[in-house]
mmCIF file with all atom_site columns, C-alpha atoms in Angstrom:
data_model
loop_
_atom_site.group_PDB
_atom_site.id
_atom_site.type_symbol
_atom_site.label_atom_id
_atom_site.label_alt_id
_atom_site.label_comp_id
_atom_site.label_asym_id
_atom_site.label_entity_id
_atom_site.label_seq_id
_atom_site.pdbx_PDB_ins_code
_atom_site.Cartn_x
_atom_site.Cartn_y
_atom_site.Cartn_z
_atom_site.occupancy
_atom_site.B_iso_or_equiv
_atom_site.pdbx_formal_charge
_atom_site.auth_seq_id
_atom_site.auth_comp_id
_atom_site.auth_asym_id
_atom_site.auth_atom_id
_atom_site.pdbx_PDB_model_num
ATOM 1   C CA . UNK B 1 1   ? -72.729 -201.732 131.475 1.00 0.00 ? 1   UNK B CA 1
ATOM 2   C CA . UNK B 1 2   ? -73.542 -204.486 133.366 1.00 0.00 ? 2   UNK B CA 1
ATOM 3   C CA . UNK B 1 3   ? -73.681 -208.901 132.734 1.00 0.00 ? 3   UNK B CA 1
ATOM 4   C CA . UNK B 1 4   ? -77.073 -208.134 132.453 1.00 0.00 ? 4   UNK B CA 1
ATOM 5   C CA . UNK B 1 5   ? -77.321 -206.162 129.598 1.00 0.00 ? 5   UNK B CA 1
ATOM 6   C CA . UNK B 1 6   ? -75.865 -208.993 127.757 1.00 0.00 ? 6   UNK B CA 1
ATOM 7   C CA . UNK B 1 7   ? -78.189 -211.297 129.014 1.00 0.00 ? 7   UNK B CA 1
ATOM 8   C CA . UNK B 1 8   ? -80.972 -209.662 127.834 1.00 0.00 ? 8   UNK B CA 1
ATOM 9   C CA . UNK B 1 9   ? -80.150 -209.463 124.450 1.00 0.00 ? 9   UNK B CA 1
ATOM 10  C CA . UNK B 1 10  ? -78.668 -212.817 123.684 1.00 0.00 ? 10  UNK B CA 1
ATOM 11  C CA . UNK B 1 11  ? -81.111 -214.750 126.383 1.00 0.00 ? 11  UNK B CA 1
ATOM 12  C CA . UNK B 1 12  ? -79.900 -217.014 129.025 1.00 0.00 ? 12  UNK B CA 1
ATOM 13  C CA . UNK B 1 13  ? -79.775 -220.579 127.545 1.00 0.00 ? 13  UNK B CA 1
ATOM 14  C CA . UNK B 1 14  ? -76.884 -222.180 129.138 1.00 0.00 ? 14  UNK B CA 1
ATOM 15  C CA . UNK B 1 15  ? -76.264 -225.780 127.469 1.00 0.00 ? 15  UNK B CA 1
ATOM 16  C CA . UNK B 1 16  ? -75.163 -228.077 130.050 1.00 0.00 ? 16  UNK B CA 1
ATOM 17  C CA . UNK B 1 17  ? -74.108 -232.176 130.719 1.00 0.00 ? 17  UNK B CA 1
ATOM 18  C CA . UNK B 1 18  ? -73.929 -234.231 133.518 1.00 0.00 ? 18  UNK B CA 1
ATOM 19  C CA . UNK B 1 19  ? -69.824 -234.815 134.680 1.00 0.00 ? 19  UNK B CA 1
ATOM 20  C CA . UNK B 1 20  ? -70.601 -238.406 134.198 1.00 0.00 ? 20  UNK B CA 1
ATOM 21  C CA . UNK B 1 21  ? -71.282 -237.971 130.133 1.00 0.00 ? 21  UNK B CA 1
ATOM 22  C CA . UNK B 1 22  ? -68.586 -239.080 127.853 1.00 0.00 ? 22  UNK B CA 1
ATOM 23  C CA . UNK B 1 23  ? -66.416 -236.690 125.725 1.00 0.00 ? 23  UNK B CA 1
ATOM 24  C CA . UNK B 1 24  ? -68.087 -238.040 122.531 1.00 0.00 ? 24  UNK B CA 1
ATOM 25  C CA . UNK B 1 25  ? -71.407 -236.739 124.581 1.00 0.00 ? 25  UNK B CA 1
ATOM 26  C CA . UNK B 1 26  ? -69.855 -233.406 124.698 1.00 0.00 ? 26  UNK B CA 1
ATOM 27  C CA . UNK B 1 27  ? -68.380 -233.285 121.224 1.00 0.00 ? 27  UNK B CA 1
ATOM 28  C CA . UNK B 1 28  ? -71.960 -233.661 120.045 1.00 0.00 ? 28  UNK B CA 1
ATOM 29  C CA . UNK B 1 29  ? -73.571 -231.379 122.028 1.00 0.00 ? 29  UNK B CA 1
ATOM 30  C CA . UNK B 1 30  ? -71.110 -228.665 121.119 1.00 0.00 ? 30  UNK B CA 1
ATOM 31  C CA . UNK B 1 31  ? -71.878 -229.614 117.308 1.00 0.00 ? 31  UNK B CA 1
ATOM 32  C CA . UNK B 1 32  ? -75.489 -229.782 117.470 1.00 0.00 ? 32  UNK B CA 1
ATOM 33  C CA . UNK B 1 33  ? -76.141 -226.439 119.588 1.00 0.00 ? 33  UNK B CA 1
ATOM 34  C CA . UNK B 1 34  ? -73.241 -225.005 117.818 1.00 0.00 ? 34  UNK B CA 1
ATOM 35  C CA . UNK B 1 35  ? -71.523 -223.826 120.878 1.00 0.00 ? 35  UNK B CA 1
ATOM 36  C CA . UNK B 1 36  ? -68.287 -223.365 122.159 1.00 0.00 ? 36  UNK B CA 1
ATOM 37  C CA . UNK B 1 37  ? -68.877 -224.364 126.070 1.00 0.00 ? 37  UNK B CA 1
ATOM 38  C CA . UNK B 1 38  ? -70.707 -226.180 127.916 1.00 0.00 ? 38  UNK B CA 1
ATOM 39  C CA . UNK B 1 39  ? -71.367 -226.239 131.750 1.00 0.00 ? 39  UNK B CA 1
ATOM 40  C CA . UNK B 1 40  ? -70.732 -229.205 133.275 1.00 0.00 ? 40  UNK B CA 1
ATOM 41  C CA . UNK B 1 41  ? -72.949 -229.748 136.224 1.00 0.00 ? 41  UNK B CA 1
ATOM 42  C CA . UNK B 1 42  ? -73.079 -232.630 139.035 1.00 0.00 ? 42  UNK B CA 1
ATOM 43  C CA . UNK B 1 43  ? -75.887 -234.843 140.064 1.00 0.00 ? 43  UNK B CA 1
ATOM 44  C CA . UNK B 1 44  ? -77.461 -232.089 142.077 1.00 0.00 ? 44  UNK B CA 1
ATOM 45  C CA . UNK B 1 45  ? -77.351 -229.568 139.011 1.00 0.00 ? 45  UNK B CA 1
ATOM 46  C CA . UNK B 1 46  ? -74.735 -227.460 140.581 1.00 0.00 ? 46  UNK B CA 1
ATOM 47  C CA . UNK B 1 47  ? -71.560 -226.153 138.600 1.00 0.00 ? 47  UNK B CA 1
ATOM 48  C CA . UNK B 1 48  ? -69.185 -228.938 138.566 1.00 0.00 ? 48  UNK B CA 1
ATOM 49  C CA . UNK B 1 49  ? -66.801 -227.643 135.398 1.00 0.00 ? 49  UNK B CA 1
ATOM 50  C CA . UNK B 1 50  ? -66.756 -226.045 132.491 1.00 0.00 ? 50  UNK B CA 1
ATOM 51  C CA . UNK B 1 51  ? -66.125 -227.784 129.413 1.00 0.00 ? 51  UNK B CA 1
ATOM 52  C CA . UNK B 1 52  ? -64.174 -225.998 126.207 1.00 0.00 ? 52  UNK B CA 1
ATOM 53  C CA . UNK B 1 53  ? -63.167 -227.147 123.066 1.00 0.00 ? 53  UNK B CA 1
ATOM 54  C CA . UNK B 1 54  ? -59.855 -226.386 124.042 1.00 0.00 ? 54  UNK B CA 1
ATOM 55  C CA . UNK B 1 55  ? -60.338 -228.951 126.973 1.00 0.00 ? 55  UNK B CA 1
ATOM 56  C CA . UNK B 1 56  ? -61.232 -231.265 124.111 1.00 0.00 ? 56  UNK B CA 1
ATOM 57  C CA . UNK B 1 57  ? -58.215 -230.614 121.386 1.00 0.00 ? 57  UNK B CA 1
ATOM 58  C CA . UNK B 1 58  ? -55.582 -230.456 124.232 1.00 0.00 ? 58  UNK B CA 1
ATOM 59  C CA . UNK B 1 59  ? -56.589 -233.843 125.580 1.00 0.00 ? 59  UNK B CA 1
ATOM 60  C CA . UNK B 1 60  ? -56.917 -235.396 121.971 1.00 0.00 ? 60  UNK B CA 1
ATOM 61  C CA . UNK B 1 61  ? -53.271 -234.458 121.555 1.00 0.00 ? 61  UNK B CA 1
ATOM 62  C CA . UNK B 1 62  ? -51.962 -236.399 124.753 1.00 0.00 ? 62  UNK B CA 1
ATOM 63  C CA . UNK B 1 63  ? -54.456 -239.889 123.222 1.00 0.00 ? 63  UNK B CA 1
ATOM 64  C CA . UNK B 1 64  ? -56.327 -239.025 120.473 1.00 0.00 ? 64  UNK B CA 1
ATOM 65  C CA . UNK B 1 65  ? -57.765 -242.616 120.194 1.00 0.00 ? 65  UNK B CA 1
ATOM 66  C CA . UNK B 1 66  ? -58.724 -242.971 123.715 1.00 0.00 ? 66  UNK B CA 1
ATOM 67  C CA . UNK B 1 67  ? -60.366 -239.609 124.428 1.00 0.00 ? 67  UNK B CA 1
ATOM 68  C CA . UNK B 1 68  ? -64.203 -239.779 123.148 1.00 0.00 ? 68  UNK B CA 1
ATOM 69  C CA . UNK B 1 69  ? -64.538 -242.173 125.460 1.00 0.00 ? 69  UNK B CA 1
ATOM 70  C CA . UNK B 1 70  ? -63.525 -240.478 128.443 1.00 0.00 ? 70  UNK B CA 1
ATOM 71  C CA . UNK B 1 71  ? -65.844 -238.886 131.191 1.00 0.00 ? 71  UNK B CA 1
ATOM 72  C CA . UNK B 1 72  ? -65.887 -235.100 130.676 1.00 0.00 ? 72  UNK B CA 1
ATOM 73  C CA . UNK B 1 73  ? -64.804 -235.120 134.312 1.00 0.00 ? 73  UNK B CA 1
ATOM 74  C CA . UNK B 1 74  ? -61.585 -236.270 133.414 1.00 0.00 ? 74  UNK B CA 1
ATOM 75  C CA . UNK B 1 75  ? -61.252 -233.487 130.928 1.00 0.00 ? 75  UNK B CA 1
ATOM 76  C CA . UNK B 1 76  ? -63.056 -230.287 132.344 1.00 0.00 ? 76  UNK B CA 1
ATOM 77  C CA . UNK B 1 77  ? -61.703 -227.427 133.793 1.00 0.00 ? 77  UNK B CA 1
ATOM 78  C CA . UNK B 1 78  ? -63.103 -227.642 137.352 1.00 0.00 ? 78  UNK B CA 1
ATOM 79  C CA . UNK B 1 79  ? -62.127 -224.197 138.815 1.00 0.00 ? 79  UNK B CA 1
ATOM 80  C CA . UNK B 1 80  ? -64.626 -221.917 136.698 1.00 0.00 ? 80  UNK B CA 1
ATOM 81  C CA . UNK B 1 81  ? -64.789 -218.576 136.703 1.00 0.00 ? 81  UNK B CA 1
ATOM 82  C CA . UNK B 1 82  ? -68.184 -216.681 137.089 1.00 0.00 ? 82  UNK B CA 1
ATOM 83  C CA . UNK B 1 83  ? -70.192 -213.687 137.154 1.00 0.00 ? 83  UNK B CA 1
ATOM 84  C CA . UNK B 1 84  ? -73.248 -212.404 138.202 1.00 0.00 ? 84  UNK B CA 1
ATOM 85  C CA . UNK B 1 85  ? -75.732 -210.421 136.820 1.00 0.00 ? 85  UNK B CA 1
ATOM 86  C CA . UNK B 1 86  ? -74.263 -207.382 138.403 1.00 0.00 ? 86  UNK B CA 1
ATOM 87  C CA . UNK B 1 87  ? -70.825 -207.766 137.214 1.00 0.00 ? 87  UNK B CA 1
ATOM 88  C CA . UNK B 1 88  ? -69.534 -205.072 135.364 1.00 0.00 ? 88  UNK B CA 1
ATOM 89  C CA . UNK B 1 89  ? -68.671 -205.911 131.468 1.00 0.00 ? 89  UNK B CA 1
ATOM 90  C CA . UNK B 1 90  ? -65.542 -204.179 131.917 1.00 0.00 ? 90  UNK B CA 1
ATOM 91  C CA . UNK B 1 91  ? -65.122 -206.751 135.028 1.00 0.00 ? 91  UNK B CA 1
ATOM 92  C CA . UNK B 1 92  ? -65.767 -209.683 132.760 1.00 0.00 ? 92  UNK B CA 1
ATOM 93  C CA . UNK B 1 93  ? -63.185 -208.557 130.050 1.00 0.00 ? 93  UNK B CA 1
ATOM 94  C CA . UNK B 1 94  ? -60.613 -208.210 132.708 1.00 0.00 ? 94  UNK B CA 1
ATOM 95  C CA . UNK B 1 95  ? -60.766 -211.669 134.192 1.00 0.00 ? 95  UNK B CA 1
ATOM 96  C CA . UNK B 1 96  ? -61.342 -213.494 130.819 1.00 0.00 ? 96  UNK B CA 1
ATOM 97  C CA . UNK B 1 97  ? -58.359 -211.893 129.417 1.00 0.00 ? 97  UNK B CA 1
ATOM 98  C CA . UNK B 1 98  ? -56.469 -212.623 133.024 1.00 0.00 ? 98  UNK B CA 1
ATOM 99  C CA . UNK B 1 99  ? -57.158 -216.165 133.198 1.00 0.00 ? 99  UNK B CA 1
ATOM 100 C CA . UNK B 1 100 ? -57.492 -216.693 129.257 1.00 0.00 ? 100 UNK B CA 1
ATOM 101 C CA . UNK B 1 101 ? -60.888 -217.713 129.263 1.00 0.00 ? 101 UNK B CA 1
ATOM 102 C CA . UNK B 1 102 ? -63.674 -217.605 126.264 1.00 0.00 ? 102 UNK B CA 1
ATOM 103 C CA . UNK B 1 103 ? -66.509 -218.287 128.346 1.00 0.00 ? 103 UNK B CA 1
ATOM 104 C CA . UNK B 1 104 ? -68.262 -217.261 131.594 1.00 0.00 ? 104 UNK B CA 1
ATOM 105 C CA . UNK B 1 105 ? -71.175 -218.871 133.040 1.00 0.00 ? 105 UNK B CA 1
ATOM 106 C CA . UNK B 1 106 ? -73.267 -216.484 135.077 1.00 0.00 ? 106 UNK B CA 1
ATOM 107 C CA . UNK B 1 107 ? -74.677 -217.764 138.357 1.00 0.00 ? 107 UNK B CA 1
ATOM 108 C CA . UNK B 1 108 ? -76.633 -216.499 141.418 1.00 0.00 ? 108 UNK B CA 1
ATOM 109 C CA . UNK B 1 109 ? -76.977 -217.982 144.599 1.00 0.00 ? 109 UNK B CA 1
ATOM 110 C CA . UNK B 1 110 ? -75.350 -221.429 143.215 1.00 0.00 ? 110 UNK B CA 1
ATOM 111 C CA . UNK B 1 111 ? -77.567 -221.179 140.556 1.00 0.00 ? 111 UNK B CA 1
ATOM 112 C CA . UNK B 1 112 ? -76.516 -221.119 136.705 1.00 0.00 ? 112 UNK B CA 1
ATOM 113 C CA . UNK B 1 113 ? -78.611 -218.223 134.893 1.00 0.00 ? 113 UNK B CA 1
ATOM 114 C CA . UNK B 1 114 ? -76.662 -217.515 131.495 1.00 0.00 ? 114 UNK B CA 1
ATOM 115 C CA . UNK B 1 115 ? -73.355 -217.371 130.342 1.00 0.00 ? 115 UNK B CA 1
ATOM 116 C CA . UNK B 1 116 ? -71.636 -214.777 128.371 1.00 0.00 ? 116 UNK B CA 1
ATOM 117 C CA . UNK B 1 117 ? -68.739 -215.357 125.813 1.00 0.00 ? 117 UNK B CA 1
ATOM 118 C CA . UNK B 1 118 ? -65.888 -213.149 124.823 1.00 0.00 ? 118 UNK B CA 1
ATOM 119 C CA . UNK B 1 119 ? -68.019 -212.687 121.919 1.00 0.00 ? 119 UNK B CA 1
ATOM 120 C CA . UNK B 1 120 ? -70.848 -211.277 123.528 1.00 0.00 ? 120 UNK B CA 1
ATOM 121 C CA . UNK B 1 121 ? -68.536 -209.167 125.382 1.00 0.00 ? 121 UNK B CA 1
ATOM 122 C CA . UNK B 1 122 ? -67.135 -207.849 122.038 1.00 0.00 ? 122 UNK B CA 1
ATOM 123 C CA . UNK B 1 123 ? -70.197 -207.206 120.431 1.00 0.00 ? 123 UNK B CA 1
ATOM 124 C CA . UNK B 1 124 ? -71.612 -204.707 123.623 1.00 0.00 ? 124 UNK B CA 1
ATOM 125 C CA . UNK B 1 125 ? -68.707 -202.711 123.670 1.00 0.00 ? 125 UNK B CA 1
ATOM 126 C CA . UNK B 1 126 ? -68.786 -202.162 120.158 1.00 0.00 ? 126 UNK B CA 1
ATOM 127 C CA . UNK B 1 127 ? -72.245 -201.455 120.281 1.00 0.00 ? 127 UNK B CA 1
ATOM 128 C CA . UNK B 1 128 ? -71.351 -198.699 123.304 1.00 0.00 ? 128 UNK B CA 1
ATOM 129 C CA . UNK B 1 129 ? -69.077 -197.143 121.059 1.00 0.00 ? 129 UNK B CA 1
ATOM 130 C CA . UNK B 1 130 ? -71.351 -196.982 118.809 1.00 0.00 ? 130 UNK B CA 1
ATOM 131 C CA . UNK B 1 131 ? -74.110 -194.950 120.392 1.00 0.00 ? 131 UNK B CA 1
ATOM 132 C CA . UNK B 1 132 ? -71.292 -192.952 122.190 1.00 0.00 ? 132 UNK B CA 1
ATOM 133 C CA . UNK B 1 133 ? -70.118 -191.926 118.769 1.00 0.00 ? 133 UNK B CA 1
ATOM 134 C CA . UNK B 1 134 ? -73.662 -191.308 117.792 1.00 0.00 ? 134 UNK B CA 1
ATOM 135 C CA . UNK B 1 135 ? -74.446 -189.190 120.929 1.00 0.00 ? 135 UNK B CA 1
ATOM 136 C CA . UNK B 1 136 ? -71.043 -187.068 120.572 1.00 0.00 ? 136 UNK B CA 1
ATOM 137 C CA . UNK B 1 137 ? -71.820 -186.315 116.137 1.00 0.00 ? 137 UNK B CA 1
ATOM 138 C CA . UNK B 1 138 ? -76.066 -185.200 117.890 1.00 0.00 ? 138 UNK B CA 1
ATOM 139 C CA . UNK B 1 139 ? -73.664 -183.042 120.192 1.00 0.00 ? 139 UNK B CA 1
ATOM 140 C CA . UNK B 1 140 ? -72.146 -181.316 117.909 1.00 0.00 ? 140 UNK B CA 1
ATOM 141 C CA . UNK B 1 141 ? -74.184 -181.093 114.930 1.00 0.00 ? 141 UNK B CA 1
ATOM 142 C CA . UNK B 1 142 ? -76.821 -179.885 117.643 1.00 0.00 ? 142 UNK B CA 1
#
C-alpha cells in the first residue's frame, strides 16, 4: 500500500504559514483547522519547516510568557521528513517511528501535495487487516 492510497481517501489539504508568522499565528491555525501540524513554508512557497504542537509546548516550557510572540522560525523543526506519493506505508511507519515523528508532509518535485499523519497511517493498516481477514473467512467458508 502506497502514500497514495492515503491520500485519496483523506484528500490532500495541507495547512500551511509563512516562517515569518508568529507562534500565536500558528497556535490559531492549529485550533481553528483542528490540526496537529502545519507546514511551514518560505517566501517562495517551498518547505521551510514543519511546525508541531510539540514544537509549541517544548518551547513554552523554556519562556512561556515570551513564546506567542515568537516567529515560528525560531520554533520549527527545519529538517522535515517527507514522502512521496510512491512511498510505501510500511516506509512511512518506519521512519515516523525512527525519527519520532507524527506527521509527514508529502511532496513531489519540491512541491507540497498532502501530508499523512500517524493517524492516517493507523487507520489503513487496520483497514488492510481488515479486508485480509475478510478475504481469508471468503477462503475458507468458500
Amino acid at each position: 500500500m502506497l502514500v497514495e492510497t492515503i491520500l485519496n481517501t483523506k484528500g490532500v489539504v495541507v495547512h500551511t504559514l509563512p516562517d515569518s508568522a508568529t507562534l500565536a499565528d500558528a497556535v490559531a491555525a492549529l485550533n481553528a483547522h483542528n490540526v496537529g501540524a502545519l507546514v511551514i513554508t518560505d517566501q517562495d512557497g517551498a518547505i521551510a519547516g514543519i511546525l508541531s504542537e510539540r514544537d509549541i509546548v517544548r518551547r513554552l516550557g523554556r519562556d512561556a510568557a515570551a513564546t506567542l510572540s515568537l516567529a515560528i522560525a525560531e520554533c520549527m523543526t527545519r529538517s522535515v521528513v517527507t514522502a512521496s506519493r510512491d512511498t510505501p506505508v510500511s516506509e512511512v511507519m518506519e521512519r515516523m517511528t525512527r525519527f519520532r515523528i507524527r506527521h509527514m508532509p508529502v511532496a513531489e518535485d519540491g512541491q507540497l501535495v498532502g501530508i499523512v499523519s500517524i493517524g492516517d497511517v493507523v487507520k489503513c493498516q487496520i483497514e488492510a487487516a481488515q479486508r485480509e481477514a475478510e478475504a481469508l473467512r471468503e477462503y475458507i467458508a468458500g
